[in-house]
Short mmCIF file of C-alpha atoms and ligand atoms in Angstrom, two decimals:
data_model
loop_
_atom_site.label_atom_id
_atom_site.label_comp_id
_atom_site.label_asym_id
_atom_site.label_seq_id
_atom_site.Cartn_x
_atom_site.Cartn_y
_atom_site.Cartn_z
CA MET A 29 -77.68 -50.01 10.64
CA THR A 30 -79.84 -47.35 9.00
CA ALA A 31 -83.00 -46.42 10.76
CA PRO A 32 -86.09 -47.01 8.70
CA LEU A 33 -86.75 -44.69 6.24
CA GLU A 34 -90.72 -45.00 6.17
CA GLY A 35 -91.36 -41.59 8.40
CA GLN A 36 -88.38 -40.23 8.40
CA PRO A 37 -88.38 -36.69 8.15
CA CYS A 38 -87.76 -34.94 4.70
CA VAL A 39 -84.47 -33.28 4.25
CA VAL A 40 -86.19 -30.19 3.04
CA CYS A 41 -89.15 -29.38 4.35
CA GLY A 42 -89.46 -32.31 7.40
CA THR A 43 -92.60 -34.27 6.11
CA ALA A 44 -92.57 -37.67 6.91
CA VAL A 45 -91.27 -39.20 3.82
CA ARG A 46 -93.24 -42.70 2.36
CA VAL A 47 -91.24 -45.84 1.24
CA ARG A 48 -91.74 -45.77 -2.74
CA LEU A 49 -90.56 -47.84 -5.73
CA ALA A 50 -87.88 -50.05 -3.39
CA PRO A 51 -87.22 -50.89 0.27
CA TRP A 52 -84.47 -48.29 -0.07
CA SER A 53 -85.99 -45.46 -1.81
CA ALA A 54 -88.45 -42.65 -0.32
CA ARG A 55 -90.97 -39.59 -1.53
CA CYS A 56 -91.76 -36.77 0.59
CA GLY A 57 -95.65 -35.94 -0.29
CA GLY A 58 -94.96 -31.96 0.60
CA CYS A 59 -92.27 -31.02 -1.48
CA GLY A 60 -91.52 -34.23 -3.57
CA THR A 61 -87.71 -35.12 -2.60
CA TRP A 62 -87.06 -38.42 -2.62
CA ARG A 63 -84.22 -40.10 -0.74
CA SER A 64 -82.40 -43.30 -0.56
CA THR A 65 -80.81 -45.51 2.34
CA LEU A 66 -78.00 -46.75 -0.53
CA GLN A 67 -74.73 -46.25 0.92
CA PRO A 68 -71.82 -44.64 -0.94
CA GLN A 69 -68.46 -46.91 -1.05
CA ILE A 70 -66.29 -44.09 -2.11
CA GLU A 71 -63.05 -45.80 -0.24
CA SER A 72 -63.55 -48.87 -2.16
CA SER A 73 -61.25 -48.42 -4.90
CA SER A 74 -61.43 -52.74 -6.00
CA LEU A 75 -65.06 -51.52 -6.53
CA HIS A 76 -64.52 -48.72 -8.72
CA GLY A 77 -62.32 -51.21 -10.75
CA ALA A 78 -65.31 -52.25 -12.41
CA ILE A 79 -65.67 -49.16 -14.06
CA ASP A 80 -64.55 -48.44 -17.69
CA THR A 81 -62.85 -45.10 -16.68
CA ALA A 82 -61.67 -44.41 -20.25
CA ALA A 83 -65.39 -45.35 -21.61
CA ARG A 84 -67.04 -43.25 -19.11
CA SER A 85 -64.69 -40.21 -19.97
CA ASN A 86 -65.19 -40.19 -23.63
CA GLY A 87 -69.06 -40.78 -23.48
CA LEU A 88 -69.39 -37.56 -20.82
CA LYS A 89 -66.62 -35.54 -21.83
CA GLU A 90 -68.25 -33.71 -24.97
CA LEU A 91 -71.58 -33.33 -22.64
CA ARG A 92 -69.39 -31.87 -19.79
CA GLU A 93 -68.12 -29.86 -21.31
CA ARG A 94 -70.84 -27.99 -23.32
CA ASN A 95 -72.93 -27.85 -19.86
CA ASN A 96 -69.48 -26.97 -17.52
CA GLU A 97 -69.54 -23.47 -20.12
CA ARG A 98 -72.99 -23.05 -19.48
CA ILE A 99 -72.26 -23.24 -15.87
CA LEU A 100 -69.37 -20.59 -15.88
CA ASP A 101 -71.34 -18.33 -18.22
CA GLU A 102 -74.39 -18.19 -15.70
CA ILE A 103 -71.59 -17.66 -12.96
CA GLU A 104 -70.07 -14.96 -15.02
CA GLY A 105 -73.28 -13.30 -15.13
CA LEU A 106 -73.37 -12.88 -11.71
CA ARG A 107 -69.52 -12.11 -10.68
CA PRO A 108 -66.11 -12.50 -12.38
CA VAL A 109 -64.48 -15.74 -12.83
CA ARG A 110 -61.40 -14.27 -13.58
CA ASP A 111 -59.17 -14.04 -10.91
CA ALA A 112 -62.11 -15.05 -8.51
CA GLU A 113 -60.88 -17.93 -5.59
CA MET A 114 -62.78 -21.15 -6.78
CA LEU A 115 -63.18 -24.41 -4.98
CA ASP A 116 -64.66 -27.53 -7.29
CA VAL A 117 -65.71 -30.26 -4.78
CA GLY A 118 -65.20 -33.47 -6.06
CA PRO A 119 -63.77 -32.21 -9.38
CA ALA A 120 -63.48 -36.15 -10.36
CA HIS A 121 -60.75 -35.88 -14.03
CA GLY A 122 -60.94 -32.23 -13.61
CA TRP A 123 -62.99 -31.18 -16.62
CA PHE A 124 -64.46 -27.91 -14.85
CA MET A 125 -61.82 -27.12 -13.35
CA THR A 126 -60.12 -26.79 -16.55
CA ALA A 127 -62.74 -24.83 -18.22
CA ALA A 128 -62.93 -22.11 -14.75
CA LEU A 129 -58.40 -22.13 -15.20
CA THR A 130 -59.08 -20.94 -19.42
CA ARG A 131 -61.31 -18.00 -17.93
CA GLY A 132 -58.49 -17.04 -15.82
CA GLY A 133 -60.13 -18.12 -12.69
CA ARG A 134 -58.18 -19.64 -9.65
CA ILE A 135 -59.77 -22.77 -8.81
CA GLN A 136 -58.73 -25.57 -6.57
CA GLY A 137 -60.49 -29.29 -5.66
CA VAL A 138 -61.57 -31.34 -2.90
CA GLU A 139 -61.86 -34.80 -4.01
CA PRO A 140 -61.80 -37.85 -1.88
CA GLU A 141 -61.23 -40.58 -4.31
CA GLU A 142 -57.41 -40.77 -4.22
CA ALA A 143 -56.73 -42.43 -7.64
CA ILE A 144 -59.01 -39.95 -9.33
CA ALA A 145 -57.12 -37.17 -7.26
CA ASP A 146 -53.53 -38.11 -8.38
CA TYR A 147 -55.52 -38.26 -11.98
CA ALA A 148 -55.73 -34.89 -11.60
CA ARG A 149 -52.93 -33.88 -10.07
CA GLY A 150 -50.98 -35.68 -12.97
CA ARG A 151 -52.83 -33.02 -14.96
CA GLY A 152 -51.34 -30.18 -13.16
CA LEU A 153 -54.78 -29.34 -11.37
CA THR A 154 -54.52 -28.52 -7.63
CA VAL A 155 -56.58 -31.09 -6.18
CA ARG A 156 -56.41 -31.69 -2.06
CA SER A 157 -57.15 -35.43 -1.15
CA GLY A 158 -60.44 -35.88 1.16
CA TYR A 159 -63.95 -34.10 1.65
CA PHE A 160 -65.29 -30.54 2.04
CA PRO A 161 -64.56 -28.97 4.24
CA GLY A 162 -62.68 -31.31 6.10
CA ALA A 163 -59.38 -31.27 3.58
CA LEU A 164 -59.65 -27.07 3.79
CA ASP A 165 -57.67 -24.85 5.82
CA ASP A 166 -59.92 -22.92 8.65
CA ALA A 167 -59.47 -19.75 7.49
CA ALA A 168 -59.77 -20.25 3.49
CA ARG A 169 -62.70 -18.70 1.45
CA PHE A 170 -63.85 -19.05 -1.83
CA ASP A 171 -65.91 -16.63 -4.16
CA THR A 172 -67.16 -19.84 -5.97
CA ILE A 173 -68.05 -23.13 -4.38
CA SER A 174 -68.91 -25.97 -7.36
CA PHE A 175 -70.86 -29.10 -6.98
CA ASN A 176 -71.39 -30.99 -10.24
CA ASP A 177 -72.56 -34.24 -9.66
CA VAL A 178 -71.59 -34.41 -6.49
CA LEU A 179 -74.38 -32.74 -3.80
CA GLU A 180 -76.43 -35.91 -4.95
CA HIS A 181 -74.11 -38.39 -2.99
CA ILE A 182 -73.67 -36.23 -0.25
CA PRO A 183 -75.73 -37.74 2.91
CA ASP A 184 -75.52 -34.85 5.22
CA VAL A 185 -76.31 -32.03 2.63
CA HIS A 186 -77.31 -29.93 5.50
CA ALA A 187 -73.69 -30.12 7.18
CA THR A 188 -72.24 -29.19 3.25
CA LEU A 189 -74.37 -26.29 2.67
CA ARG A 190 -73.59 -25.14 5.93
CA ALA A 191 -69.96 -25.28 5.26
CA CYS A 192 -70.82 -23.51 1.84
CA ALA A 193 -72.32 -20.49 3.68
CA GLU A 194 -69.14 -19.85 5.90
CA THR A 195 -66.47 -20.57 3.58
CA LEU A 196 -68.07 -18.29 0.85
CA THR A 197 -66.88 -14.51 0.44
CA PRO A 198 -69.83 -11.62 0.66
CA GLY A 199 -71.37 -12.08 -2.56
CA GLY A 200 -69.94 -15.46 -3.35
CA ILE A 201 -71.74 -18.05 -5.47
CA LEU A 202 -72.64 -21.26 -4.90
CA SER A 203 -73.15 -23.34 -8.10
CA VAL A 204 -74.75 -26.31 -8.19
CA ASN A 205 -75.52 -29.19 -11.06
CA ILE A 206 -77.24 -32.14 -10.17
CA PRO A 207 -80.09 -34.65 -11.51
CA SER A 208 -83.72 -33.37 -11.04
CA ALA A 209 -86.78 -35.27 -9.81
CA THR A 210 -88.78 -33.60 -11.98
CA GLY A 211 -86.47 -34.71 -15.22
CA LEU A 212 -88.20 -37.02 -17.93
CA ALA A 213 -85.97 -39.96 -17.14
CA PHE A 214 -86.47 -39.58 -13.61
CA ARG A 215 -90.10 -39.94 -13.92
CA VAL A 216 -89.81 -42.43 -16.98
CA ALA A 217 -87.99 -45.01 -14.50
CA CYS A 218 -90.49 -44.17 -11.90
CA LEU A 219 -93.22 -45.20 -14.22
CA LEU A 220 -91.23 -48.17 -15.72
CA ARG A 221 -90.59 -49.54 -11.93
CA ARG A 222 -94.61 -49.25 -11.04
CA LEU A 223 -94.73 -51.35 -14.78
CA GLY A 224 -92.45 -54.04 -12.80
CA ILE A 225 -89.48 -53.03 -14.66
CA ARG A 226 -86.36 -52.06 -12.48
CA GLY A 227 -83.46 -51.54 -14.69
CA PRO A 228 -84.00 -48.08 -15.50
CA TYR A 229 -84.52 -47.05 -11.93
CA LEU A 230 -81.71 -49.05 -10.09
CA ARG A 231 -79.78 -47.17 -12.82
CA LEU A 232 -80.25 -43.42 -12.15
CA TRP A 233 -80.27 -44.15 -8.93
CA GLN A 234 -77.09 -45.73 -9.44
CA GLU A 235 -77.48 -48.70 -7.19
CA GLY A 236 -74.58 -51.47 -6.83
CA LEU A 237 -71.87 -48.51 -7.91
CA PRO A 238 -69.76 -47.42 -5.58
CA SER A 239 -71.03 -43.85 -5.18
CA PRO A 240 -74.94 -44.25 -5.50
CA HIS A 241 -77.50 -41.19 -5.32
CA VAL A 242 -78.73 -40.29 -1.85
CA HIS A 243 -80.94 -37.71 -2.97
CA TYR A 244 -83.38 -36.60 -6.12
CA PHE A 245 -84.33 -32.96 -5.44
CA THR A 246 -86.94 -30.96 -7.82
CA PRO A 247 -85.32 -27.83 -8.65
CA ALA A 248 -87.77 -25.93 -6.21
CA ALA A 249 -87.06 -28.11 -3.53
CA LEU A 250 -83.35 -27.86 -3.45
CA GLY A 251 -83.48 -23.81 -3.91
CA GLN A 252 -85.65 -24.26 -0.51
CA LEU A 253 -82.75 -26.46 0.95
CA ILE A 254 -79.88 -23.92 -0.09
CA GLU A 255 -82.01 -20.96 1.40
CA GLN A 256 -82.28 -22.93 4.25
CA HIS A 257 -78.66 -21.97 5.04
CA GLY A 258 -78.78 -18.21 4.40
CA LEU A 259 -77.75 -18.12 0.61
CA ILE A 260 -80.49 -16.08 -1.80
CA VAL A 261 -80.83 -18.73 -4.70
CA ARG A 262 -80.18 -16.03 -8.12
CA ARG A 263 -80.42 -18.65 -11.31
CA THR A 264 -82.20 -21.63 -11.77
CA VAL A 265 -81.39 -23.42 -15.18
CA PRO A 266 -81.84 -26.47 -17.06
CA LEU A 267 -78.71 -28.21 -18.55
CA SER A 268 -78.60 -30.92 -21.22
CA SER A 269 -78.47 -34.44 -20.08
CA VAL A 270 -78.65 -36.71 -23.42
CA GLN A 271 -76.73 -35.90 -26.46
CA ARG A 272 -76.61 -38.37 -29.49
CA ARG A 273 -72.69 -38.30 -29.51
CA GLY A 274 -70.82 -40.39 -27.24
CA LEU A 275 -73.83 -42.03 -25.89
CA TRP A 276 -72.75 -45.42 -27.10
CA SER A 277 -69.74 -45.44 -24.76
CA ARG A 278 -71.83 -43.83 -22.21
CA LEU A 279 -73.89 -46.92 -22.03
CA HIS A 280 -71.16 -49.10 -21.90
CA THR A 281 -69.45 -47.76 -18.61
CA VAL A 282 -69.96 -50.74 -16.73
CA GLU A 283 -71.49 -53.49 -19.13
CA ARG A 284 -70.32 -54.84 -22.74
CA PRO A 285 -72.68 -54.40 -25.82
CA SER A 286 -75.66 -56.50 -25.47
CA PRO A 287 -79.22 -56.98 -26.87
CA LYS A 288 -80.66 -55.02 -23.72
CA SER A 289 -77.69 -52.28 -24.12
CA ILE A 290 -78.23 -51.93 -27.90
CA PHE A 291 -82.15 -51.66 -27.42
CA ALA A 292 -81.48 -49.03 -24.78
CA PHE A 293 -78.88 -47.10 -26.90
CA ALA A 294 -81.76 -47.00 -29.79
CA ALA A 295 -84.47 -45.42 -27.34
CA LEU A 296 -82.23 -43.18 -26.12
CA TRP A 297 -80.74 -42.04 -29.60
CA LEU A 298 -84.19 -41.32 -30.81
CA ALA A 299 -85.75 -39.81 -27.57
CA ALA A 300 -82.75 -37.56 -27.14
CA PRO A 301 -84.21 -34.48 -28.42
CA ILE A 302 -87.24 -34.95 -26.20
CA LEU A 303 -85.07 -35.80 -23.51
CA ASP A 304 -82.97 -32.39 -23.94
CA ARG A 305 -85.98 -29.61 -24.02
CA PRO A 306 -85.94 -27.64 -20.80
CA SER A 307 -89.05 -28.56 -19.69
CA ASN A 308 -87.79 -32.24 -19.57
CA SER A 309 -84.30 -31.68 -18.41
CA ASP A 310 -83.04 -34.10 -16.25
CA ILE A 311 -80.15 -32.03 -14.86
CA VAL A 312 -80.63 -28.69 -13.47
CA LEU A 313 -78.17 -25.90 -12.26
CA VAL A 314 -79.20 -23.70 -9.34
CA LEU A 315 -76.96 -20.76 -8.66
CA ALA A 316 -77.08 -19.14 -5.03
CA GLN A 317 -75.20 -16.18 -3.77
CA ALA A 318 -74.19 -15.42 -0.05
CA PRO A 319 -75.47 -11.83 0.88
CA SER A 320 -73.17 -9.36 -0.08
CA ALA A 321 -71.41 -7.35 3.07
CA SER A 322 -73.17 -4.29 2.57
CA ALA A 323 -76.54 -6.12 2.70
ZN1 ZN B 419 -90.22 -32.65 1.67
#
């Protein structure tokens, strides 16, 4: 049993949260952070079988690749990637790892889902099975640690960020890219939910999927959270979340084409240029740096 959500302290600022829009979701009036009590079921590979991995891969790959290059560009603005010891937490199919290897980074991953870890290892990537930081050697230290669409799934973000601060080398970079509570998609989904349309809201939280979202941060609150662990936020960058190419297969990751999905495809196709504007961005990248040894 989970404790009642209403009145629990916000994970960022401690203000009592209020249940909003679903019995399992709540918002902090202090900093705008959302949280849910949806339960991740990472180990449940039978549930994961419901997802057509191939469709998901094709639909998302091009968008992810574009964003991965952007993330690496931003990291390189702060420190070199070449010869850096890098860790990717929850690398999934390993696209970010592949992009980092291409730039000469020495990157390894930690992936809890065994089948996906196997797949990435099969592609020649160095991936440990398990969770961060438990799956690592105690002495392991990294120049960069990245979370690509991962931190929003982790219930105890404080334990995770504390481990990042302890595991980064002096001047090392924490890179977090994550869905944003200030993004247009989240705001529209909240509006639709108030009007009685539940679908988009459930979809954004990934309700009913094996790994639902536990948090939706605003970019400012995420920065505040990270700085509570002694890291210094250096960059907050909007990333693209919707582009027309690959949209069809993205929408049909879990369902077959239906009148509803065709309507969603048309609406998103038309809205893609608006959704892609920086101020409406549904994905934010925050880069934070560990203090340097001399500081
Ligand atoms: Zn708060």
